[in-house]
Short mmCIF file of C-alpha atoms in Angstrom, two decimals:
data_model
loop_
_atom_site.label_atom_id
_atom_site.label_comp_id
_atom_site.label_asym_id
_atom_site.label_seq_id
_atom_site.Cartn_x
_atom_site.Cartn_y
_atom_site.Cartn_z
CA MET A 4 22.76 -34.40 -47.63
CA GLY A 5 21.24 -35.04 -44.20
CA ARG A 6 22.60 -35.18 -40.71
CA THR A 7 22.66 -38.49 -38.95
CA LEU A 8 20.14 -39.23 -36.22
CA SER A 9 22.86 -39.19 -33.59
CA LYS A 10 23.67 -35.58 -34.42
CA LEU A 11 19.98 -34.74 -34.22
CA LYS A 12 19.91 -36.32 -30.79
CA ASP A 13 22.71 -34.01 -29.74
CA LEU A 14 20.71 -31.10 -31.10
CA ALA A 15 17.64 -32.26 -29.20
CA THR A 16 19.69 -32.56 -26.01
CA ARG A 17 20.86 -28.98 -26.47
CA ALA A 18 17.20 -27.92 -26.86
CA GLY A 19 16.03 -29.88 -23.81
CA LYS A 20 15.00 -27.00 -21.60
CA TRP A 21 13.25 -25.26 -24.50
CA LEU A 22 11.24 -28.41 -25.11
CA GLY A 23 9.93 -28.19 -21.53
CA LEU A 24 9.16 -24.50 -21.76
CA GLY A 25 7.60 -24.60 -25.17
CA SER A 26 5.41 -27.65 -24.66
CA ALA A 27 4.23 -26.86 -21.11
CA ALA A 28 0.74 -25.58 -20.52
CA PRO A 29 0.56 -21.78 -20.45
CA ALA A 30 1.51 -20.42 -17.00
CA PRO A 31 -1.36 -18.78 -15.09
CA PRO A 32 -1.34 -15.02 -15.53
CA ARG A 33 0.57 -13.14 -12.88
CA ALA A 34 -1.23 -10.79 -10.52
CA THR A 35 -2.17 -7.27 -11.53
CA SER A 36 -3.10 -6.24 -7.96
CA ALA A 37 -0.42 -5.95 -5.30
CA VAL A 38 -2.86 -6.35 -2.40
CA VAL A 39 -4.48 -9.73 -1.77
CA ALA A 40 -8.26 -9.24 -1.85
CA ASP A 41 -11.35 -11.44 -1.61
CA ARG A 42 -14.61 -10.81 -3.44
CA PHE A 43 -16.01 -8.71 -0.61
CA ASP A 44 -13.02 -6.38 -0.77
CA THR A 45 -13.46 -6.16 -4.52
CA MET A 46 -17.16 -5.36 -4.07
CA ALA A 47 -16.33 -2.62 -1.56
CA TRP A 48 -13.88 -1.05 -4.01
CA GLN A 49 -16.23 -1.29 -6.97
CA GLU A 50 -19.15 0.14 -5.02
CA MET A 51 -17.09 3.09 -3.83
CA TYR A 52 -15.58 3.61 -7.30
CA ASP A 53 -19.09 3.71 -8.80
CA GLN A 54 -20.31 6.16 -6.13
CA ALA A 55 -17.32 8.50 -5.95
CA GLU A 56 -17.10 10.70 -9.01
CA PRO A 57 -13.83 12.32 -7.79
CA LEU A 58 -12.27 8.85 -7.68
CA ARG A 59 -13.29 8.10 -11.25
CA GLU A 60 -12.08 11.49 -12.43
CA LEU A 61 -8.71 10.87 -10.79
CA ALA A 62 -8.41 7.47 -12.49
CA GLU A 63 -9.28 8.92 -15.89
CA ASP A 64 -6.82 11.76 -15.46
CA LEU A 65 -3.95 9.46 -14.48
CA ASN A 66 -4.77 6.92 -17.18
CA GLU A 67 -4.28 9.57 -19.85
CA GLN A 68 -0.59 9.84 -18.92
CA TYR A 69 0.39 6.60 -17.21
CA ASP A 70 -0.34 2.88 -17.46
CA HIS A 71 -2.37 0.70 -15.09
CA THR A 72 -3.23 3.54 -12.69
CA THR A 73 -6.73 2.25 -11.89
CA ASP A 74 -5.08 -0.88 -10.50
CA LEU A 75 -2.82 1.37 -8.41
CA LEU A 76 -5.76 3.33 -6.99
CA ARG A 77 -7.50 0.06 -6.16
CA ASP A 78 -4.41 -1.14 -4.27
CA VAL A 79 -4.10 2.14 -2.35
CA PHE A 80 -7.79 1.89 -1.42
CA LEU A 81 -7.47 -1.72 -0.26
CA CYS A 82 -4.41 -0.89 1.86
CA ALA A 83 -6.43 1.71 3.71
CA TYR A 84 -9.68 -0.28 3.85
CA LYS A 85 -8.61 -3.81 4.77
CA VAL A 86 -8.09 -4.48 8.45
CA ALA A 87 -4.98 -6.59 7.79
CA PRO A 88 -3.76 -5.90 4.22
CA GLN A 89 -1.34 -8.42 2.71
CA VAL A 90 1.03 -7.55 -0.15
CA ARG A 91 1.98 -10.14 -2.75
CA GLY A 92 5.62 -11.02 -3.37
CA ARG A 93 7.37 -9.27 -6.23
CA GLN A 94 7.74 -12.54 -8.17
CA GLU A 95 3.94 -12.94 -8.18
CA MET A 96 3.39 -9.64 -9.94
CA ALA A 97 3.05 -9.02 -13.64
CA PRO A 98 6.09 -6.97 -14.75
CA SER A 99 3.80 -4.16 -15.92
CA ARG A 100 2.56 -3.70 -12.32
CA LEU A 101 5.95 -3.61 -10.59
CA VAL A 102 5.80 0.15 -10.12
CA ASN A 103 2.42 -0.28 -8.41
CA HIS A 104 3.89 -3.02 -6.25
CA GLN A 105 6.76 -0.77 -5.19
CA VAL A 106 4.34 2.01 -4.22
CA ILE A 107 2.21 -0.36 -2.13
CA THR A 108 5.26 -1.94 -0.48
CA ALA A 109 6.48 1.53 0.49
CA THR A 110 3.00 2.31 1.83
CA ILE A 111 2.68 -0.77 4.03
CA THR A 112 6.16 -0.38 5.51
CA SER A 113 5.89 3.35 6.26
CA PRO A 114 5.47 4.38 9.92
CA GLU A 115 2.82 6.89 8.87
CA PHE A 116 0.64 4.12 7.47
CA GLU A 117 -0.43 2.94 10.92
CA GLU A 118 -1.69 6.43 11.79
CA LEU A 119 -3.78 6.55 8.63
CA HIS A 120 -4.95 2.96 8.93
CA ARG A 121 -6.43 3.59 12.38
CA GLU A 122 -8.80 6.11 10.80
CA THR A 123 -9.68 4.21 7.62
CA ALA A 124 -9.76 0.47 8.36
CA GLY A 125 -13.20 -0.94 7.61
CA ASP A 126 -14.54 2.42 6.40
CA PRO A 127 -14.82 2.51 2.59
CA TYR A 128 -15.57 6.23 2.53
CA ALA A 129 -12.52 7.09 4.63
CA ALA A 130 -10.37 4.78 2.49
CA ALA A 131 -11.59 6.50 -0.69
CA MET A 132 -10.87 9.92 0.81
CA ALA A 133 -7.38 8.68 1.71
CA VAL A 134 -6.82 7.81 -1.96
CA LEU A 135 -7.94 11.27 -3.03
CA ALA A 136 -5.74 12.90 -0.39
CA GLN A 137 -2.72 11.14 -1.90
CA ALA A 138 -3.57 12.06 -5.51
CA ALA A 139 -0.84 14.69 -5.94
CA ALA A 140 1.81 12.40 -4.47
CA LEU A 141 0.74 9.48 -6.67
CA ARG A 142 1.03 11.71 -9.72
CA ARG A 143 4.58 12.69 -8.72
CA ILE A 144 5.53 9.08 -8.03
CA LEU A 145 4.25 7.93 -11.42
CA GLU A 146 6.18 10.70 -13.15
CA GLN A 147 9.38 9.89 -11.24
CA SER A 148 8.90 6.19 -12.00
CA ARG A 149 8.24 6.66 -15.70
CA GLN A 150 11.63 5.16 -16.66
CA ALA A 151 11.04 2.21 -14.33
CA SER A 152 7.60 1.71 -15.85
CA GLU A 153 9.06 1.68 -19.37
CA ALA A 154 11.73 -0.81 -18.25
CA ALA A 155 9.01 -3.03 -16.76
CA GLN A 156 7.10 -2.93 -20.05
CA GLN A 157 10.29 -3.95 -21.87
CA GLU A 158 10.75 -6.81 -19.41
CA LYS A 159 7.23 -7.99 -20.16
CA ALA A 160 7.83 -7.82 -23.90
CA ALA A 161 11.14 -9.70 -23.58
CA GLU A 162 9.47 -12.44 -21.53
CA GLU A 163 6.76 -12.85 -24.14
CA SER A 164 9.39 -12.99 -26.91
CA ALA A 165 11.37 -15.65 -25.03
CA GLU A 166 8.23 -17.75 -24.53
CA GLU A 167 7.46 -17.48 -28.24
CA ALA A 168 11.04 -18.54 -29.11
CA ALA A 169 10.69 -21.62 -26.87
CA ARG A 170 7.52 -22.63 -28.72
CA THR A 171 9.37 -22.18 -32.01
CA VAL A 172 12.05 -24.70 -30.87
CA VAL A 173 9.36 -27.28 -30.14
CA GLU A 174 7.72 -26.76 -33.52
CA ALA A 175 11.09 -27.00 -35.33
CA LEU A 176 11.96 -30.29 -33.61
CA GLN A 177 8.53 -31.68 -34.43
CA ARG A 178 9.07 -30.90 -38.12
CA ALA A 179 12.56 -32.47 -38.03
CA THR A 180 11.22 -35.67 -36.51
CA GLN A 181 8.51 -35.90 -39.15
CA ALA A 182 11.08 -35.39 -41.92
CA ALA A 183 13.53 -38.07 -40.62
CA GLY A 184 14.10 -41.07 -42.91
CA ASP A 185 13.93 -44.73 -42.04
CA ASP A 186 17.69 -44.73 -41.48
CA GLY A 187 17.47 -41.86 -39.00
CA THR A 188 18.77 -39.11 -41.23
CA VAL A 189 17.14 -35.67 -41.17
CA PRO A 190 17.17 -33.20 -44.04
CA THR A 191 19.63 -30.38 -43.60
CA ALA A 192 16.96 -27.63 -43.79
CA GLU A 193 14.96 -29.05 -40.90
CA ALA A 194 18.08 -29.65 -38.80
CA ASN A 195 19.30 -26.08 -39.45
CA ALA A 196 15.84 -24.74 -38.49
CA VAL A 197 16.15 -26.47 -35.15
CA GLY A 198 19.56 -24.94 -34.51
CA GLN A 199 18.38 -21.50 -35.54
CA ALA A 200 15.34 -21.76 -33.27
CA ILE A 201 17.56 -22.76 -30.34
CA SER A 202 19.88 -19.82 -30.98
CA GLN A 203 16.93 -17.41 -31.06
CA ALA A 204 15.56 -18.89 -27.85
CA GLU A 205 18.93 -18.43 -26.14
CA GLU A 206 19.11 -14.84 -27.35
CA GLY A 207 15.53 -14.27 -26.15
CA GLU A 208 16.35 -15.69 -22.74
CA GLN A 209 19.39 -13.46 -22.46
CA GLU A 210 17.40 -10.41 -23.52
CA ALA A 211 14.68 -11.24 -20.97
CA GLN A 212 17.29 -11.49 -18.23
CA GLN A 213 18.83 -8.18 -19.25
CA ALA A 214 15.41 -6.51 -19.41
CA ALA A 215 14.57 -7.83 -15.95
CA GLU A 216 17.85 -6.46 -14.62
CA ARG A 217 17.23 -3.08 -16.20
CA ALA A 218 13.74 -3.00 -14.68
CA ARG A 219 15.13 -3.94 -11.29
CA GLN A 220 17.74 -1.18 -11.46
CA ALA A 221 15.21 1.40 -12.62
CA LEU A 222 12.85 0.47 -9.79
CA ALA A 223 15.70 0.62 -7.28
CA ALA A 224 16.67 4.07 -8.56
CA ALA A 225 13.09 5.31 -8.12
CA ALA A 226 12.59 3.68 -4.72
CA PRO A 227 14.01 6.46 -2.46
CA ALA A 228 11.87 9.15 -4.08
CA THR A 229 8.86 6.83 -3.93
CA ARG A 230 9.32 6.19 -0.20
CA THR A 231 9.72 9.91 0.53
CA ALA A 232 6.61 10.85 -1.45
CA VAL A 233 4.57 8.01 0.05
CA ARG A 234 5.45 8.97 3.63
CA ALA A 235 4.55 12.61 3.06
CA ALA A 236 1.28 11.62 1.35
CA LEU A 237 0.33 9.21 4.14
CA ALA A 238 0.97 11.85 6.80
CA GLN A 239 -1.18 14.34 4.91
CA ALA A 240 -3.94 11.80 4.39
CA ALA A 241 -3.84 10.79 8.08
CA ASP A 242 -4.18 14.43 9.14
CA ALA A 243 -7.15 14.90 6.81
CA ALA A 244 -8.82 11.71 8.04
CA ARG A 245 -8.32 12.63 11.71
CA GLU A 246 -9.64 16.13 11.11
CA GLU A 247 -12.77 14.85 9.41
CA GLN A 248 -13.39 12.27 12.13
CA ALA A 249 -12.96 14.98 14.78
CA LEU A 250 -15.29 17.23 12.80
CA MET A 251 -18.01 14.58 12.75
CA ARG A 252 -17.58 13.76 16.44
CA ALA A 253 -17.66 17.45 17.38
CA TRP A 254 -20.98 17.90 15.59
CA GLY A 255 -22.39 14.76 17.18
CA VAL A 256 -22.66 12.75 13.95
CA GLU A 257 -22.79 9.10 14.97
CA PRO A 258 -20.82 6.42 13.06
CA GLY A 259 -24.11 4.67 12.30
CA GLN A 260 -25.41 7.78 10.56
CA LEU A 261 -22.27 7.99 8.44
CA GLU A 262 -22.47 4.35 7.42
CA ARG A 263 -25.94 4.90 5.99
CA MET A 264 -24.78 7.79 3.81
CA SER A 265 -23.53 7.46 0.26
CA PHE A 266 -20.12 8.85 -0.65
CA GLU A 267 -21.70 11.93 -2.17
CA GLU A 268 -23.88 12.60 0.90
CA ARG A 269 -21.03 12.12 3.33
CA ALA A 270 -18.61 14.25 1.32
CA ALA A 271 -21.23 17.01 1.03
CA LEU A 272 -21.84 16.87 4.80
CA ALA A 273 -18.12 17.13 5.56
CA GLU A 274 -17.78 20.06 3.17
CA ARG A 275 -20.75 21.82 4.71
CA LEU A 276 -19.44 21.35 8.25
CA ARG A 277 -15.93 22.38 7.27
CA GLY A 278 -16.92 25.43 5.25
CA GLY A 279 -19.76 26.84 7.35
CA ARG A 280 -19.80 29.72 9.81
CA LEU A 281 -18.61 27.52 12.66
CA GLY A 282 -16.36 25.25 10.57
CA ARG A 283 -13.09 26.43 12.09
CA PHE A 284 -14.48 26.25 15.62
CA PHE A 285 -15.24 22.53 15.59
CA GLU A 286 -12.63 21.93 18.29
CA LEU A 287 -14.50 24.30 20.61
CA ILE A 288 -17.75 22.47 19.83
CA GLY A 289 -16.05 19.17 20.62
CA ARG A 290 -14.61 20.48 23.91
CA PHE A 291 -18.06 21.71 24.95
CA ARG A 292 -19.63 18.35 24.27
CA GLN A 293 -16.88 16.49 26.14
CA MET A 294 -17.16 18.85 29.10
CA ALA A 295 -20.95 18.47 29.19
CA PHE A 296 -20.63 14.68 29.05
CA GLY A 297 -18.23 14.76 31.99
CA GLU A 298 -20.52 17.00 34.02
CA ARG A 299 -23.48 14.72 33.37
CA ALA A 300 -21.39 11.81 34.62
CA ARG A 301 -20.63 13.73 37.85
CA ARG A 302 -24.23 14.75 38.40
CA VAL A 303 -26.21 12.64 40.89
CA GLU A 304 -29.59 11.47 39.67
CA HIS A 305 -32.00 9.26 41.63
CA ALA A 306 -29.25 8.45 44.16
CA PRO A 307 -28.77 9.37 47.82
CA GLY A 308 -25.67 11.41 47.11
CA GLU A 309 -22.86 12.15 49.57
CA LEU A 310 -23.45 11.04 53.18
CA VAL A 311 -23.09 13.97 55.56
CA GLY A 312 -24.58 12.65 58.82
CA VAL A 313 -27.69 11.18 60.45
CA THR A 314 -31.12 12.77 60.57
CA LEU A 315 -34.72 11.79 61.40
CA GLY A 316 -37.33 10.81 58.85
CA ASP A 317 -39.39 8.02 57.32
CA ASP A 318 -37.35 7.08 54.19
CA LEU A 319 -36.94 3.32 54.62
CA THR A 320 -34.23 3.22 51.92
CA ARG A 321 -31.88 5.22 54.20
CA VAL A 322 -32.68 3.82 57.67
CA VAL A 323 -29.55 3.06 59.72
CA PRO A 324 -28.90 -0.63 60.59
CA SER A 325 -29.53 -0.14 64.33
CA GLU A 326 -33.11 0.92 63.63
CA LEU A 327 -33.69 -1.98 61.26
CA ALA A 328 -32.45 -4.34 63.97
CA GLN A 329 -35.61 -3.53 65.98
CA LEU A 330 -37.63 -5.47 63.43
CA GLY A 331 -35.82 -8.63 64.51
CA THR A 332 -37.10 -8.31 68.09
CA PRO A 333 -40.90 -8.83 68.44
CA ALA A 334 -41.12 -6.51 71.45
CA LEU A 335 -39.53 -3.61 69.55
CA ARG A 336 -41.48 -3.88 66.28
CA ALA A 337 -44.24 -1.64 67.64
CA VAL A 338 -41.61 0.95 68.55
CA PHE A 339 -40.26 0.85 64.99
CA VAL A 340 -43.77 1.31 63.55
CA ALA A 341 -44.46 4.25 65.86
CA LYS A 342 -41.22 5.98 64.87
CA PHE A 343 -42.00 5.41 61.20
CA ALA A 344 -45.49 6.90 61.60
CA GLU A 345 -44.04 9.96 63.32
CA ALA A 346 -41.06 10.24 60.84
CA ARG A 347 -38.61 9.84 63.74
CA LEU A 348 -36.54 6.92 62.39
CA MET A 349 -32.81 7.57 62.36
CA MET A 350 -31.63 7.57 58.75
CA TYR A 351 -28.57 8.65 56.81
CA ASP A 352 -28.54 12.29 55.74
CA SER A 353 -27.18 12.96 52.26
CA ARG A 354 -26.38 15.80 49.97
CA GLY A 355 -26.34 15.63 46.19
CA GLU A 356 -27.25 17.61 43.12
CA ALA A 357 -30.29 16.51 41.18
CA PRO A 358 -31.97 18.18 38.24
CA THR A 359 -35.37 19.76 38.72
CA GLY A 360 -36.29 20.47 35.12
CA GLN A 361 -38.86 18.37 33.32
CA GLY A 362 -40.02 20.65 30.52
CA ALA A 363 -38.12 21.70 27.44
CA ILE A 364 -34.61 23.11 27.41
CA ILE A 365 -34.69 26.38 25.48
CA VAL A 366 -31.53 28.20 24.44
CA CYS A 367 -31.83 31.79 23.23
CA VAL A 368 -28.71 32.88 21.32
CA ASP A 369 -28.04 36.51 20.51
CA CYS A 370 -27.22 36.81 16.78
CA SER A 371 -26.58 40.53 16.68
CA PHE A 372 -23.68 41.95 14.69
CA SER A 373 -21.32 42.21 17.67
CA MET A 374 -21.60 38.47 18.44
CA ALA A 375 -19.68 37.68 15.23
CA VAL A 376 -16.71 39.88 16.16
CA PRO A 377 -13.71 37.88 17.52
CA GLY A 378 -13.26 38.34 21.26
CA SER A 379 -10.43 40.60 22.35
CA GLY A 380 -9.02 37.95 24.67
CA SER A 381 -9.28 35.10 22.17
CA ALA A 382 -6.01 34.21 20.49
CA ASP A 383 -7.66 31.88 17.98
CA GLY A 384 -10.32 34.38 16.90
CA THR A 385 -13.19 32.66 18.69
CA THR A 386 -16.38 34.70 18.45
CA ALA A 387 -19.16 35.01 21.00
CA GLU A 388 -21.46 33.46 18.38
CA ALA A 389 -19.24 30.38 18.10
CA TRP A 390 -19.06 30.00 21.89
CA ALA A 391 -22.80 30.46 22.32
CA LYS A 392 -23.73 27.97 19.62
CA ALA A 393 -21.19 25.43 20.87
CA CYS A 394 -22.85 25.74 24.27
CA ALA A 395 -26.28 25.35 22.65
CA LEU A 396 -25.23 22.19 20.83
CA ALA A 397 -23.97 20.72 24.09
CA LEU A 398 -27.32 21.57 25.68
CA LEU A 399 -29.03 19.82 22.77
CA ASP A 400 -27.10 16.69 23.78
CA GLN A 401 -28.20 17.34 27.37
CA ALA A 402 -31.84 17.41 26.30
CA ARG A 403 -31.52 14.23 24.25
CA GLN A 404 -29.89 12.41 27.14
CA ALA A 405 -32.67 13.51 29.52
CA LYS A 406 -35.42 12.82 26.93
CA ARG A 407 -36.50 16.46 27.01
CA ASP A 408 -37.54 18.63 24.09
CA PHE A 409 -34.98 21.17 22.90
CA VAL A 410 -35.71 24.49 21.22
CA GLY A 411 -33.06 26.84 19.87
CA ILE A 412 -34.16 30.45 19.45
CA LEU A 413 -31.85 32.74 17.47
CA PHE A 414 -32.61 36.42 17.80
CA SER A 415 -31.38 39.87 16.90
CA SER A 416 -33.65 42.88 16.27
CA ARG A 417 -37.36 42.72 17.16
CA GLU A 418 -38.47 41.09 13.91
CA GLN A 419 -35.40 38.86 13.55
CA VAL A 420 -36.17 35.61 15.33
CA SER A 421 -35.90 32.01 14.15
CA VAL A 422 -37.06 28.96 16.09
CA HIS A 423 -35.46 25.53 15.69
CA SER A 424 -37.32 22.73 17.44
CA PHE A 425 -35.91 19.29 18.27
CA PRO A 426 -38.62 17.17 19.95
CA ALA A 427 -37.39 14.39 22.20
CA SER A 428 -39.71 11.94 20.45
CA ARG A 429 -37.97 12.24 17.07
CA PRO A 430 -34.40 11.71 15.85
CA VAL A 431 -32.23 14.76 15.31
CA PRO A 432 -31.44 15.21 11.59
CA ILE A 433 -27.91 16.55 11.22
CA ASP A 434 -28.96 18.97 8.49
CA GLN A 435 -31.39 20.64 10.90
CA VAL A 436 -28.65 20.91 13.52
CA ILE A 437 -26.41 22.60 10.94
CA ASP A 438 -29.23 24.95 9.94
CA PHE A 439 -29.57 25.98 13.58
CA ALA A 440 -25.82 26.51 13.97
CA GLU A 441 -25.39 28.40 10.69
CA ASP A 442 -28.38 30.76 10.98
CA PHE A 443 -27.34 34.35 11.79
CA PHE A 444 -28.91 37.81 11.50
CA GLY A 445 -26.33 40.48 12.29
CA GLY A 446 -28.80 43.15 13.42
CA GLY A 447 -29.46 44.79 16.77
CA THR A 448 -30.54 43.26 20.09
CA ASP A 449 -34.05 42.78 21.45
CA PHE A 450 -34.85 40.70 24.54
CA GLU A 451 -38.65 40.71 24.61
CA THR A 452 -39.36 38.79 21.39
CA PRO A 453 -37.10 35.74 21.97
CA LEU A 454 -38.05 35.42 25.64
CA SER A 455 -41.75 35.74 24.82
CA THR A 456 -41.28 33.04 22.20
CA ALA A 457 -39.60 30.82 24.80
CA VAL A 458 -42.51 31.33 27.20
CA ASP A 459 -44.98 30.48 24.43
CA VAL A 460 -43.12 27.20 23.82
CA LEU A 461 -43.17 26.28 27.51
CA GLU A 462 -46.84 27.26 27.87
CA THR A 463 -47.82 25.12 24.88
CA GLU A 464 -45.85 22.20 26.28
CA PHE A 465 -47.53 22.62 29.68
CA ASN A 466 -51.03 22.81 28.18
CA GLU A 467 -50.56 19.88 25.79
CA GLU A 468 -48.21 17.59 27.71
CA GLY A 469 -48.63 18.75 31.31
CA ARG A 470 -44.89 19.23 31.74
CA PRO A 471 -43.83 22.24 33.83
CA ARG A 472 -40.39 23.38 35.00
CA GLY A 473 -38.60 23.99 31.76
CA ASP A 474 -35.20 25.72 31.54
CA ILE A 475 -34.27 28.79 29.53
CA VAL A 476 -30.62 29.62 28.81
CA PHE A 477 -30.20 33.17 27.53
CA ILE A 478 -26.84 34.08 25.94
CA THR A 479 -26.12 37.63 24.86
CA ASP A 480 -23.34 40.21 24.66
CA GLY A 481 -25.68 43.20 24.74
CA GLU A 482 -28.18 45.10 26.83
CA CYS A 483 -31.81 45.87 26.10
CA GLY A 484 -34.62 47.47 28.03
CA VAL A 485 -38.01 45.83 28.49
CA SER A 486 -41.37 47.41 29.33
CA GLU A 487 -42.97 47.15 32.77
CA GLU A 488 -46.01 45.44 31.26
CA TRP A 489 -43.82 42.83 29.58
CA MET A 490 -41.88 42.23 32.81
CA ARG A 491 -45.15 41.72 34.70
CA ARG A 492 -46.30 39.09 32.20
CA TRP A 493 -42.86 37.45 32.41
CA HIS A 494 -43.10 36.98 36.17
CA GLU A 495 -46.68 35.76 35.95
CA ALA A 496 -45.70 33.13 33.39
CA LYS A 497 -42.70 32.12 35.46
CA HIS A 498 -44.88 31.63 38.54
CA GLN A 499 -47.40 29.57 36.56
CA LEU A 500 -44.97 27.41 34.59
CA GLY A 501 -42.17 27.14 37.14
CA TYR A 502 -39.32 27.55 34.65
CA ARG A 503 -35.78 28.65 35.50
CA THR A 504 -33.71 31.17 33.55
CA PHE A 505 -29.92 30.95 33.23
CA GLY A 506 -28.25 34.06 31.86
CA ILE A 507 -24.79 34.27 30.31
CA ALA A 508 -23.46 37.73 29.48
CA VAL A 509 -20.52 37.55 27.08
CA GLY A 510 -17.66 40.03 27.31
CA ASN A 511 -17.10 43.14 29.41
CA SER A 512 -20.69 44.20 29.81
CA PRO A 513 -22.53 45.89 32.70
CA ALA A 514 -25.49 43.64 31.85
CA THR A 515 -24.76 41.47 34.90
CA ALA A 516 -24.75 44.35 37.38
CA PRO A 517 -27.30 44.18 40.22
CA GLY A 518 -30.58 45.72 39.11
CA SER A 519 -29.89 45.29 35.39
CA VAL A 520 -32.50 43.80 33.06
CA LEU A 521 -30.67 40.49 32.87
CA ASP A 522 -30.31 40.38 36.63
CA SER A 523 -34.08 40.83 36.94
CA LEU A 524 -34.82 38.16 34.34
CA CYS A 525 -32.44 35.42 35.44
CA ASP A 526 -32.32 33.06 38.40
CA ASN A 527 -28.69 32.24 37.64
CA LEU A 528 -26.54 34.88 35.94
CA ARG A 529 -22.84 34.95 35.19
CA ASN A 530 -20.40 36.94 33.09
CA LEU A 531 -18.19 35.17 30.55
CA GLN A 532 -14.72 36.52 29.73
CA ASP A 533 -12.76 33.57 28.29
CA LEU A 534 -14.30 32.44 25.01
CA THR A 535 -12.00 29.44 24.71
CA ASP A 536 -12.96 27.71 27.97
CA PRO A 537 -16.29 25.84 28.24
CA ARG A 538 -15.72 25.12 31.95
CA ALA A 539 -16.99 28.58 32.90
CA VAL A 540 -20.53 27.19 32.61
CA ALA A 541 -19.86 23.63 33.72
CA ASP A 542 -22.28 23.87 36.64
CA ILE A 543 -25.18 24.58 34.27
CA PHE A 544 -24.86 21.07 32.88
CA ARG A 545 -25.23 19.66 36.40
CA LEU A 546 -28.21 21.84 37.26
CA ILE A 547 -30.26 21.56 34.06
#
C-alpha cells in the first residue's frame, strides 16, 4: 500500500527547513584565527616562527597535550604585533577555536594589554618574546579550559552530524519523488524513509543546540580563571619587554640596529647584556647617558654665550647697534673703520663654556680587584667598576657626538692592559662595546703603563692626523707611585700634545690629597663618594 500524494506533501512541508539546509551550497568554513590579519601580518608571523626556535619548541610542546595551540600562539603574537588588533565575533569562529577566542578576548580587554602593546606594536621580535613570556600562563589556561575544549569539540561534531542529517532528508525526499506513481501515490518504504530522516534531523538539531549550550557553559565557567591568568601573564610580559627595551637603550643600541638583527641575534644580544658583568647595572648606565646628554645640551658651542656687559674689540658679530649706526652716516664711516683697526669698537661681552679638545677622548679604567667590590655606601651593590664603565660608555657617546676618536684603556697590574679603540670614522659595533665593558683583570694597580699607552695614542694621532689637545679621563680607586723619569716624560708629552687629564678617585682614598701622584698628573681632580649618582662628574661632560 502507498500513501497518497497529499500526505507526502504534508511530509514535505514538515521537512521544509531541512530541504533548505540540505540542498544549500556548503557554508564557508568558519575562522580558525581570532585576530583579523592580512597577508603581511601572516608573513610577519611566519617569518618569526621560522626564525625563533623557542617559539617552535613551545608550539610542539603544547600541541602534544592540547588542540589547535599553534593557532593560539599566532593569535597572541598578532595581538601584540598589530598596531590596532581586531578580534572576530564569537559566531565567526569555528567551535574548535572557541577557547582560543576566549583567551584573545580576555587579552584585548585587559588593562595590562595596553602597557604591553606600547612595547611590542610593530616589533615582531618583541611580540614573539611576549608570546614566550606568557608560555606558562597559556599552559595553565589550556589545562583549566580542557573541559571547555572538549565541549567545543562535541559542539563541532554535533553540528556536522546535524548537517549530515539534513542532507539525508533531501536524499530521502528525492527517492520518494522518483518512486511516486502516476496517480501520486508513494511506496510506503520511501515515505517512511522520509519520516525517519526528518526525525533524525530533528534529533541532530536538538543535540547540536544542547552541545552548543554545554560549550557555552563550560567556556563561561573557565572565563574567570582565564581572565586572571591572562592579566598576570600580560603584566609579566610587559615588565620583561620594558626591561629589555631599557637594557637596549642603556647600552646605546639603536632601534635601527635591532631591526636588522634576526631573532636569534637579538635574543643572544639581550642575554649577553643581561647576564654580563654589568648586566644588573644597566639602570646606572642609562642614567649616565641621560645625564651626559643633558649636559651636552646645556653646553655652549660656537655661540656667544651669556651676555655680561660691554667691552672693546673688533668682533663684528657682537658690535652694539650704536656703533653700527655710524656706518649709516658718511662722515662717521672713517671713525668706525679706525676703531675697527684699533680693536676699539664697543661690543657685547659674553661668557660661556666651550670645549677645547680636538684629539681623542681616552678613558683609563682601573680594573684591579678592589674595583669589583660593592661600595660601602651603595645600597644596590654598585661597584666602582660599574660606575667607571658607565661613565666611560657615556664618554664614548660624547666622542661620537663630537666626531672624536674614543679609546678605552683597561688596566690593572703592569702587564695587564687592554686597549679598545673606537675611531670616529667607523660605526661602533655593539659587540665591541660589550667586550670593552665586560673585560676585567682583578690584579693590582699600576699607573705608568695605561697612561703611557694613552700618550702613545695621542702622539700617533697628532703625527698622523695633526690633531692635538686630546682628553684623558683616569678613573681609579687606588694609589701608585711613578718614577721621576716617567713623570718628566709625561710633562714633556703634555706640553707637546696639549692634552688635559681629568682624574676621578673612587672611594675614601688619600689619592686626591695635594702633592699626591694623581694630583701631580691631573689638571682636574675630584673624589667620588656616591657610586649611584652620575651628577658628581656632570661638569666633565661640559668641559670635554
